[in-house]
Short mmCIF file of C-alpha atoms and ligand atoms in Angstrom, two decimals:
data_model
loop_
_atom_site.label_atom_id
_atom_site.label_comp_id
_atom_site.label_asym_id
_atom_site.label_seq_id
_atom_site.Cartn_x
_atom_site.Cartn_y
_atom_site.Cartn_z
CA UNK V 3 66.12 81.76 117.62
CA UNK V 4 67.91 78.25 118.46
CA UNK V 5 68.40 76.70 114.72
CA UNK V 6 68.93 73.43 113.73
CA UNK V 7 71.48 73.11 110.40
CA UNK V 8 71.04 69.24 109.09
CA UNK V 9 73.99 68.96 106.43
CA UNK V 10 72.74 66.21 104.30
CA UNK V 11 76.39 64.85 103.25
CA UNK V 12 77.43 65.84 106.86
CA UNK V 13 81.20 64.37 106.79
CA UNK V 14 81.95 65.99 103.61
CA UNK V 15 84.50 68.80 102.98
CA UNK V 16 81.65 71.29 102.79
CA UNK V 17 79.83 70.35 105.21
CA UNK V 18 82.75 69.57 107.70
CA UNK V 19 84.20 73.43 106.89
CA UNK V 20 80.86 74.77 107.56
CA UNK V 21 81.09 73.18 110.79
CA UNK V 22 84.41 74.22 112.29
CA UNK V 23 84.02 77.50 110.60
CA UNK V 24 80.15 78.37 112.58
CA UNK V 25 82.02 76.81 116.12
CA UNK V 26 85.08 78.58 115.84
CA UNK V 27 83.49 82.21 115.21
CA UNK V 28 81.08 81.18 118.17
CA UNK V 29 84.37 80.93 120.02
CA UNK V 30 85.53 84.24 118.76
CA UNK V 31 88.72 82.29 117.13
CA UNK V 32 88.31 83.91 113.35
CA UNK V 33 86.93 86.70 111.39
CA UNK V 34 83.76 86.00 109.45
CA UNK V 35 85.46 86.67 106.24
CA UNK V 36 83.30 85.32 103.69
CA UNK V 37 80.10 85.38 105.37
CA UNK V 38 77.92 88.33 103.15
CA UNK V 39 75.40 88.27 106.15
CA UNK V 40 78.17 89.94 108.37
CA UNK V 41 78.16 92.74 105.24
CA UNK V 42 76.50 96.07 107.19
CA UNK V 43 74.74 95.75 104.42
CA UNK V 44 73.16 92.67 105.08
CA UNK V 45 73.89 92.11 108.96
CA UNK V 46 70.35 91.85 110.62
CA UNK V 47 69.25 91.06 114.14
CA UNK V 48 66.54 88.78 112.98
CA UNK V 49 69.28 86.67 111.88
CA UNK V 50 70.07 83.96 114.11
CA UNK V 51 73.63 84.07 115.86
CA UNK V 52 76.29 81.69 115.54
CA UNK V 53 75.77 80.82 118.77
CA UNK V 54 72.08 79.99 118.11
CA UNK V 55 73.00 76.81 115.87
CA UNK V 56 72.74 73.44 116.16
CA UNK V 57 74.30 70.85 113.94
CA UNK V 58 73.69 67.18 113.01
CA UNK V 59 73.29 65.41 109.44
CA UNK V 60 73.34 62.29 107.73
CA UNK V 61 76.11 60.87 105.66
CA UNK V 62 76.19 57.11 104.39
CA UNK V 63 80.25 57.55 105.10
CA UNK V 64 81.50 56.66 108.57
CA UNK V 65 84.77 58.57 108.61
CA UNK V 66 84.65 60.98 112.17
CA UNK V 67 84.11 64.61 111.61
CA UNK V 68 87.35 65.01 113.43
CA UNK V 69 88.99 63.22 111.13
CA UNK V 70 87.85 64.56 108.38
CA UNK V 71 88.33 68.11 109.89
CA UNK V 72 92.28 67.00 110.60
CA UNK V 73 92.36 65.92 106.64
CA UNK V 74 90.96 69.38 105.99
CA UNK V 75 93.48 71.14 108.21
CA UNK V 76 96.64 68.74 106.49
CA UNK V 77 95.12 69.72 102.91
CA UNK V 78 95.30 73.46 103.83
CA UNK V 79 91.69 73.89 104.33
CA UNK V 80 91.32 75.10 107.53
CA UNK V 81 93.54 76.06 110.26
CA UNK V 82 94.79 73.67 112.24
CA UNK V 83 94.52 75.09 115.86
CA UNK V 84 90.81 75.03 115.59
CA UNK V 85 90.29 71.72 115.12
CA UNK V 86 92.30 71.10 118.39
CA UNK V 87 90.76 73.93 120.51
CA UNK V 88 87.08 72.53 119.42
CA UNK V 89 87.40 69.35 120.30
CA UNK V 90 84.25 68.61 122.63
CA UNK V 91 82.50 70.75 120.13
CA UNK V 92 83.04 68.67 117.22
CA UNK V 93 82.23 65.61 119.54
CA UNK V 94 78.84 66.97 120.20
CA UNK V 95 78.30 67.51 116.36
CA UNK V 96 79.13 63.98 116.14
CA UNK V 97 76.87 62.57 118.19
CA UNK V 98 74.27 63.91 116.09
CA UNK V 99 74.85 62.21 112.84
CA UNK V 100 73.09 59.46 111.48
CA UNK V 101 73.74 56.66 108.97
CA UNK V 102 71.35 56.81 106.30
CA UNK V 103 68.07 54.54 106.47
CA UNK V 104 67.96 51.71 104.23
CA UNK V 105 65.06 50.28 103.81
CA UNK V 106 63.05 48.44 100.70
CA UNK V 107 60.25 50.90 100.10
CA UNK V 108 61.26 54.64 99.77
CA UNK V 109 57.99 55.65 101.97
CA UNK V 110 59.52 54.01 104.86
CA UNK V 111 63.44 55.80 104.62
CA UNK V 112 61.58 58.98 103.72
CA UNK V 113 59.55 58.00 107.23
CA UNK V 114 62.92 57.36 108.67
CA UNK V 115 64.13 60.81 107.89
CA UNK V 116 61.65 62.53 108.96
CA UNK V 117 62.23 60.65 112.24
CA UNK V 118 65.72 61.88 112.47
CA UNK V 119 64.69 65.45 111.67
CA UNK V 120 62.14 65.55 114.26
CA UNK V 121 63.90 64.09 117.02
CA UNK V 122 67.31 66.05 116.80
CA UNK V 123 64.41 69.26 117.05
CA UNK V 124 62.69 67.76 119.67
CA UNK V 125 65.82 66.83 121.20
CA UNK V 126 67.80 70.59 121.67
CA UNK V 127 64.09 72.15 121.46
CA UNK V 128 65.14 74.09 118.37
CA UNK V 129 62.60 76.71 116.89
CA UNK V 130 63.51 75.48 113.50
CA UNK V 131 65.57 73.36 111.32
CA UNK V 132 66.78 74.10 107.40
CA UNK V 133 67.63 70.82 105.95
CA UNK V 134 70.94 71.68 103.64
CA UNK V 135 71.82 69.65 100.59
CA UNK V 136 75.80 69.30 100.64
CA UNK V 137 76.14 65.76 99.48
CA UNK V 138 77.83 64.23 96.20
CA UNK V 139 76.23 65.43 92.84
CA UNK V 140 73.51 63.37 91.71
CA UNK V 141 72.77 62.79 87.25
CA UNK V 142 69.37 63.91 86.42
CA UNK V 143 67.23 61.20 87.34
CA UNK V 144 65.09 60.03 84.32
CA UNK V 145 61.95 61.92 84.26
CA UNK V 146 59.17 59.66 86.44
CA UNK V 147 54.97 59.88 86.14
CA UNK V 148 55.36 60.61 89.97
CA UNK V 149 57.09 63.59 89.98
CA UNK V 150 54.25 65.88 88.41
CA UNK V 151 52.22 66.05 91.07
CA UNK V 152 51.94 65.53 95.02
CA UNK V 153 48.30 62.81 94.35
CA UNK V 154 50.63 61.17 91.76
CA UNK V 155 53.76 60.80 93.76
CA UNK V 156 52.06 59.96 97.69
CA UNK V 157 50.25 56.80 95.16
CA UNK V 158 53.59 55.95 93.91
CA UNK V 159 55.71 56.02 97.13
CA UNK V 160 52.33 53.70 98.85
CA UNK V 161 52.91 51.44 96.35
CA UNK V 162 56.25 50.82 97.68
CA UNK V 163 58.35 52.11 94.55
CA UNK V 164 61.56 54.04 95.04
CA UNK V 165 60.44 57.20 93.06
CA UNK V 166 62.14 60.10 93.85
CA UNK V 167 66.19 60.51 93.50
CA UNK V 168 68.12 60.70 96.96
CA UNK V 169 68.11 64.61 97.03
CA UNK V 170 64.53 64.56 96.54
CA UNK V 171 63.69 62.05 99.32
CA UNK V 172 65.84 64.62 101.53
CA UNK V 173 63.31 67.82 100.15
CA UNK V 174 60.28 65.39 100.82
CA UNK V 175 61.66 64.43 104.02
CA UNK V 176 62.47 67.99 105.47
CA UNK V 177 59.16 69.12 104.05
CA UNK V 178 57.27 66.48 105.82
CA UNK V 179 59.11 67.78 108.99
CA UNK V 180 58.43 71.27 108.59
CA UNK V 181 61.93 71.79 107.58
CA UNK V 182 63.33 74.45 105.01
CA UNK V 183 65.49 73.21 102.39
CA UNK V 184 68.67 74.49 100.96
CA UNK V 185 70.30 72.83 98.02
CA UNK V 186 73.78 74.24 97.91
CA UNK V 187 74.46 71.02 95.15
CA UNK V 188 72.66 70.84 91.25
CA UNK V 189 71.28 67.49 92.21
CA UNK V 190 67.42 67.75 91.69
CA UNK V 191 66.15 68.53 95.36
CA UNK V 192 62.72 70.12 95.43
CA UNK V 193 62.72 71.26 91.52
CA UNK V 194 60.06 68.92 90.98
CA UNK V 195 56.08 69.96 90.44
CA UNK V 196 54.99 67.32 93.43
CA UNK V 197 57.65 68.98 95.59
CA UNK V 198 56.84 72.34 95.27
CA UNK V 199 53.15 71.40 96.43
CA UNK V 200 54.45 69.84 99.41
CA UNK V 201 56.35 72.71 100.47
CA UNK V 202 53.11 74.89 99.87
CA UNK V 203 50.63 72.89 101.73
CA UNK V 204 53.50 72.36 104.85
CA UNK V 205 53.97 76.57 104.42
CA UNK V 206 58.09 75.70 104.51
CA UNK V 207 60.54 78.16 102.19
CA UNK V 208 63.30 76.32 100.04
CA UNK V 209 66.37 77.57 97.69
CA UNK V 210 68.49 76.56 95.66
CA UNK V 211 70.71 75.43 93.54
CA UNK V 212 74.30 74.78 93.46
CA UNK V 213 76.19 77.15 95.09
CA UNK V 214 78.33 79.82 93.32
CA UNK V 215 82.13 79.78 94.25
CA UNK V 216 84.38 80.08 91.84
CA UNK V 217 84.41 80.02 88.19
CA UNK V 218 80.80 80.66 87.49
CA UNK V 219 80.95 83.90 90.46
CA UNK V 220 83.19 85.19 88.44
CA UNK V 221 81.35 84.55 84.73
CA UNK V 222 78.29 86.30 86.82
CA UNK V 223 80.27 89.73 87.16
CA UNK V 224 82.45 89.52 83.91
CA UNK V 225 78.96 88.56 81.81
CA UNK V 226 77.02 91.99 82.31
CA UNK V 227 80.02 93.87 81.62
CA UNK V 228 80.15 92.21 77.71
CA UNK V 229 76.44 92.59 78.14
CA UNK V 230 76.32 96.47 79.10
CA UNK V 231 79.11 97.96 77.23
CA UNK V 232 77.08 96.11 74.07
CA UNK V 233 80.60 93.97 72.98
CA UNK V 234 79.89 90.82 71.59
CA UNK V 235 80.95 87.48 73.18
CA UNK V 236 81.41 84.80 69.92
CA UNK V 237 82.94 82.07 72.43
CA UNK V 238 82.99 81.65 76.08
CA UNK V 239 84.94 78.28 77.16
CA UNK V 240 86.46 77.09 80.19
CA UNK V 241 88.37 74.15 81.65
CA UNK V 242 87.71 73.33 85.37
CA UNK V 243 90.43 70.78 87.13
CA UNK V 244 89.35 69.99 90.44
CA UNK V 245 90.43 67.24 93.19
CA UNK V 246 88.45 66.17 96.36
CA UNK V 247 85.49 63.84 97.09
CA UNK V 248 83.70 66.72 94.53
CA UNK V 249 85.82 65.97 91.85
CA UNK V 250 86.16 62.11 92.43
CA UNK V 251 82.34 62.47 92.08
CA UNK V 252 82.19 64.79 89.07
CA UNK V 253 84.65 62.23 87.12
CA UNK V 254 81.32 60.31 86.38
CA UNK V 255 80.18 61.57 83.20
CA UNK V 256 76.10 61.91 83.99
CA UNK V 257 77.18 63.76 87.03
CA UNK V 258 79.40 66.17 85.18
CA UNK V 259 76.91 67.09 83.03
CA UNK V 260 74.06 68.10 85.37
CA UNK V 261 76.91 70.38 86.91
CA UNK V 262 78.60 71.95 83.39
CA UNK V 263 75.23 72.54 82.61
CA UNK V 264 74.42 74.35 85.70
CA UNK V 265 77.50 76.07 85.45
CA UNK V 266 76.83 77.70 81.69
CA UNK V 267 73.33 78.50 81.94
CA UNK V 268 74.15 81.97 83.64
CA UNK V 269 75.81 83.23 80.15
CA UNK V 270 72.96 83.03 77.97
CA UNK V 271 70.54 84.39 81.06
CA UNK V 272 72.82 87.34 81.06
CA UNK V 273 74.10 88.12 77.82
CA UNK V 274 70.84 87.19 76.33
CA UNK V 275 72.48 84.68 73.77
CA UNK V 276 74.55 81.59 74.18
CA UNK V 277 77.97 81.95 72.54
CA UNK V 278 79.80 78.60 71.28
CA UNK V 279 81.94 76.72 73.87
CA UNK V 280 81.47 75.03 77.08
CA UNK V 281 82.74 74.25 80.06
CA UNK V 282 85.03 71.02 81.27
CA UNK V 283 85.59 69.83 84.42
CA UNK V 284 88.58 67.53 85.12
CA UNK V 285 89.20 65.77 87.85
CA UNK V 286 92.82 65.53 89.35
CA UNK V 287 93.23 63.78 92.52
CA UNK V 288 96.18 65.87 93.77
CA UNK V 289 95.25 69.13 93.80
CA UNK V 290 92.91 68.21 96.82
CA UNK V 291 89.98 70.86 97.39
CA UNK V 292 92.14 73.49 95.10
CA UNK V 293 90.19 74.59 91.95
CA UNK V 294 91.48 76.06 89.18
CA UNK V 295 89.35 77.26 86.43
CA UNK V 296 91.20 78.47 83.24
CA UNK V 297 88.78 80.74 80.82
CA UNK V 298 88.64 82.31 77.45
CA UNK V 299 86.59 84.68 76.01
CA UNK V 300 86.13 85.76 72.41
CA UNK V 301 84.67 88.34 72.01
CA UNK V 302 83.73 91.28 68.84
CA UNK V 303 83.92 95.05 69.51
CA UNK V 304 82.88 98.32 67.29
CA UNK V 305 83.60 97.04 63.39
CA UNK V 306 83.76 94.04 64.34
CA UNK V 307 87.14 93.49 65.75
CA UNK V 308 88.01 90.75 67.37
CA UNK V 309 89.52 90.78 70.77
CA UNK V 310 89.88 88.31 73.64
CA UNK V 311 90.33 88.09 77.43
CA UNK V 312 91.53 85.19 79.47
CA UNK V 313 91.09 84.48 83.53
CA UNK V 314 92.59 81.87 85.90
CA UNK V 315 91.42 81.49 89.32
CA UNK V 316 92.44 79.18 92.05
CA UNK V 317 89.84 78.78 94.89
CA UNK V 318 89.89 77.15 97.51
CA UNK V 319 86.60 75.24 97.34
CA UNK V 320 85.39 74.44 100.85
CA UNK V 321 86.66 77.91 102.12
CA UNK V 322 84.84 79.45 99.54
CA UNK V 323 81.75 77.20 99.91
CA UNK V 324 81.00 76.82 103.79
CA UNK V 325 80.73 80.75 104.82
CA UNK V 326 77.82 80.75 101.93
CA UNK V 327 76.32 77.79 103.71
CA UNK V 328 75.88 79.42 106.90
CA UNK V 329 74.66 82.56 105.42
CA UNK V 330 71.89 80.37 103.23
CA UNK V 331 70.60 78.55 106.24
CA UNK V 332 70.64 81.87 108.93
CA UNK V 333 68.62 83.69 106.20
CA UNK V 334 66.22 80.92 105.06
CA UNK V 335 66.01 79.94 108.90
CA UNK V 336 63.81 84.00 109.25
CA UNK V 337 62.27 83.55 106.24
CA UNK V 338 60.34 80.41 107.78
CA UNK V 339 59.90 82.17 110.68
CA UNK V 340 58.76 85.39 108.65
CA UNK V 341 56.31 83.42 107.34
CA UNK V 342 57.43 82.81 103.80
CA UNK V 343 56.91 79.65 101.88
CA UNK V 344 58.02 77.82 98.47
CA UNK V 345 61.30 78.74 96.49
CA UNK V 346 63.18 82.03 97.74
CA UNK V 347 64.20 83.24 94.28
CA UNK V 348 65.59 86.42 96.37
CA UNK V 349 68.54 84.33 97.53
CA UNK V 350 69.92 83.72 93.59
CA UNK V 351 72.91 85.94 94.58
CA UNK V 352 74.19 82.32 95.99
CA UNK V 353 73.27 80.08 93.19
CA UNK V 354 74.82 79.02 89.91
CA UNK V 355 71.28 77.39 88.72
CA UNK V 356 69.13 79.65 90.97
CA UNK V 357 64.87 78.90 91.77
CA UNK V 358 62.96 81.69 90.04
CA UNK V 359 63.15 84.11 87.22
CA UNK V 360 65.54 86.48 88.70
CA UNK V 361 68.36 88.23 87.39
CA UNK V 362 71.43 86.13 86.58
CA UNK V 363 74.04 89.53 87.23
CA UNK V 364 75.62 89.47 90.52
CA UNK V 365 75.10 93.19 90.76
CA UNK V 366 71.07 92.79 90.55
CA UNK V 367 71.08 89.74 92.50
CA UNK V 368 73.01 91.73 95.53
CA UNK V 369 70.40 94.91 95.06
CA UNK V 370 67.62 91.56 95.35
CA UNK V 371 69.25 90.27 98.33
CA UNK V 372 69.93 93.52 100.11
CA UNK V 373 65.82 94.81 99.79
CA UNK V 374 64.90 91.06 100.78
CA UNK V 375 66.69 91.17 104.26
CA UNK V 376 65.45 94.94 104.92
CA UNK V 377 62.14 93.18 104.78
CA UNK V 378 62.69 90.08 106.83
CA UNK V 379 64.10 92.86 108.97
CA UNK V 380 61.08 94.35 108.82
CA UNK V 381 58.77 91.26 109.15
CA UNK V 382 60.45 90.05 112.18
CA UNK V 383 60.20 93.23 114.06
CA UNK V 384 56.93 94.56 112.86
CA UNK V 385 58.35 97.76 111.84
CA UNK V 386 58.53 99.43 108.79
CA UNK V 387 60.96 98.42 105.82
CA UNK V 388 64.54 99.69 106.82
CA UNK V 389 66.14 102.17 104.13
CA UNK V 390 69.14 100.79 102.08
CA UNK V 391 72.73 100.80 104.32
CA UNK V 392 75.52 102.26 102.18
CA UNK V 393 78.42 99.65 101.94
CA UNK V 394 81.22 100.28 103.75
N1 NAD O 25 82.77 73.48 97.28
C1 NAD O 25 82.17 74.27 96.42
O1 NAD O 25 82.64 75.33 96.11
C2 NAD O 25 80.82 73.85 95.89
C3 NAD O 25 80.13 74.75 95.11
C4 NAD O 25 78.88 74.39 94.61
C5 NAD O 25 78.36 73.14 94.90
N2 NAD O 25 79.07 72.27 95.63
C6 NAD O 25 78.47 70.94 95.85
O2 NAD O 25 78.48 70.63 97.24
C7 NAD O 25 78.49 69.21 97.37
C8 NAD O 25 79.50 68.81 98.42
O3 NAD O 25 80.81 69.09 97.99
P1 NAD O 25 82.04 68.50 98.84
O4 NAD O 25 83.26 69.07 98.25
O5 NAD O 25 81.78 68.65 100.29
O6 NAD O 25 81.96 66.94 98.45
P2 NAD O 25 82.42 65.69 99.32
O7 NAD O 25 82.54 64.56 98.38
O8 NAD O 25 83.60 66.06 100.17
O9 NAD O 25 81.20 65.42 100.33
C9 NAD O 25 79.99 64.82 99.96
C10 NAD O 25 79.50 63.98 101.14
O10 NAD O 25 78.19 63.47 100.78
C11 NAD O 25 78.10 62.14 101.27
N3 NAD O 25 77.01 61.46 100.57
C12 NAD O 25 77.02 60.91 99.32
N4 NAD O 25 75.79 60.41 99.03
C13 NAD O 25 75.01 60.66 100.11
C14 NAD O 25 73.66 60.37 100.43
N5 NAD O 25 72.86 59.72 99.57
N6 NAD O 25 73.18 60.77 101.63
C15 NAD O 25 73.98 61.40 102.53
N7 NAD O 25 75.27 61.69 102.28
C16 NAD O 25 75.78 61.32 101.09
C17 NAD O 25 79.50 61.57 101.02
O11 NAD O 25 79.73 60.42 101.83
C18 NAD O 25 80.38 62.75 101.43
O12 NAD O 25 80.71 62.72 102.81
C19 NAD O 25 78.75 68.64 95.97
O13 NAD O 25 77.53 68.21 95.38
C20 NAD O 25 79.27 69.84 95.22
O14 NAD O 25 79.04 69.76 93.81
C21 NAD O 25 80.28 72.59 96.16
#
């Protein structure tokens, strides 16, 4: 199944990692460490092979993915020696990013877009593309008549109006394509009512949102342990310091809070209360792509005594971010071609902020996961519904 990946935000860290990372294990120069799809668990023929993707993106940067991939490889990102032995590789990938359209009306860059996404399939005859959201983190745009509903929002956009915020004119644009749509960011994407028509009358999946890497993966597994052994968390707080184009970004204070927010919901999903405290994040230009998150946790056990645990983790943020990236947009790539449409709640074992009502415990959303890709299993070859695969 030839796939196209279009990395919206395609000469950022992420998005640059994801890249190398997918062309060097084509090359057989790494281990997939990271991906979950290479998990027996999870490892599926109907999955489309590194070899069967295509890259190209938009950016409104001009820096060269080389470059950017040499910065990476200087920061301690990624290995050096790939970026040298992939060198017409990346060239290719760079032929294939665009600027992004300006234009006055919205309706005519979303026409643009959809332009772009259609030609770059047309252009490597791809069966598919999954448009993936890895650009800077939007603030909630301010909520907008046009957004409830597809009638309302096509009247808006002919009237010329800029309506939707950039991540949305992305969704809208992939949809109009017959794209899928991941957003691995908490920017708004396709969580709006008129969105969610459009990707049910174009019959295209999407997921989302913001991917989980680091401190919140961790609050995911640590929650349902308070939560199971009945202990009682009073306060939950953490401080996030964090350099990069991510952190640059995240130093504006309306885009901070769409992603703390996203970031704490998965305590009160999972514990089934919200315990004081919140989460900061800081940004500190020299610590590059390195994240270190720094939490404590109150908590109450029999009697009431009080107790408390503390964590520090130090990620590196791209590494941990592009093998999920590949994973999201092989496994959203079969459900399209599966036949599945609208929000893939299944995929929440990804997601800080994830579509659906799923559970918010990484052990439940891995038990989703694993039962979901038995089934695309199944759905792509026509046979019946695989039985679990013990990990190992
Ligand atoms: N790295 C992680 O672990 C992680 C986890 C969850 C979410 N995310 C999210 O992924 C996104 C990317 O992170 P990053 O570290 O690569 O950031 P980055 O700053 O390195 O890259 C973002 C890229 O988006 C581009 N961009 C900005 N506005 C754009 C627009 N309107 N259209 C197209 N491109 C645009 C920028 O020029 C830049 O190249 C962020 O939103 C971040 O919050 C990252």
């Amino acid at each position: 199944m030839r796939t196209g990946i279009w990395l919206v935000g395609a000469r950022g860290s992420v998005a640059v990692t994801s890249v190398v990372g997918a062309l060097a294990l084509r090359a057989g120069l790494v281990e997939p460490t990271g991906c979950v799809t290479e998990l027996p668990a999870l490892r599926s023929p109907a999955l489309p092979g590194y070899a069967d993707l295509v890259f190209g993106g938009h950016d409104i940067a001009p820096t060269p993915i080389v470059k950017k991939a040499e910065a990476l490889a200087t920061a301690g990102v990624l290995p050096a020696r790939l970026v040298t032995a992939l060198p017409d590789e990346l060239a290719s990938v760079e032929d294939e990013i665009r600027p992004v359209p300006a234009a006055a009306r919205q309706a005519d860059v979303i026409a643009a877009l959809v332009a772009d996404l259609t030609s770059f399939r047309d252009r490597h005859r791809l069966d598919r593309v999954v448009v993936v959201n890895v650009s800077a983190t939007e603030p909630a745009p301010a909520p907008h008549p046009g957004h409830t509903d597809l009638a309302a929002l096509e009247q808006e956009l002919a009237t010329g109006a800029t309506v939707l915020p950039p991540s949305s004119a992305y969704a809208y644009a992939a949809f109009t394509a017959g794209c899928s749509f991941v957003d691995f960011t908490p920017s708004t994407g396709a969580r709006l009512p008129a969105l969610a028509e459009l990707a049910q009358r174009e019959r295209v999946p999407y997921t989302g949102h913001d991917g989980k890497t680091g401190e919140t993966l961790v609050k995911s597994v640590l929650a349902p342990m308070f939560a199971l052994r009945n202990l009682k968390v009073r306060t939950w707080s953490g401080v996030n310091l964090l350099g990069g184009g991510d952190g640059a970004n995240l130093a504006e204070p309306a885009a901070n809070a769409a992603k703390a927010a996203s970031k704490q919901r998965v305590l009160g999903e999972t514990l089934g209360y919200v315990p004081e405290g919140n989460t900061r994040i800081e940004y500190v230009d020299d610590i590059g792509d390195f994240k270190t998150a720094w939490d404590l946790i109150t908590f109450s056990g029999f009697l009431g005594t009080a107790m408390r645990m503390e964590f520090t983790w130090h990620g590196c943020d791209s590494a941990l971010a592009a093998p999920l990236v590949l994973d999201l947009a092989r496994l959203t790539a079969t459900a399209h071609r599966t036949g599945r449409s609208g929000p893939l709640g299944e995929l929440a074992f990804f997601f800080k902020d994830p579509l659906g009502a799923g559970p918010h415990s990484l052990p439940e959303q891995w038990a989703t996961l694993c039962a979901f890709v038995r089934q695309l299993d199944a759905d792509a070859s026509g046979a019946a519904v695989p039985p679990p695969v013990e990990q190992g």
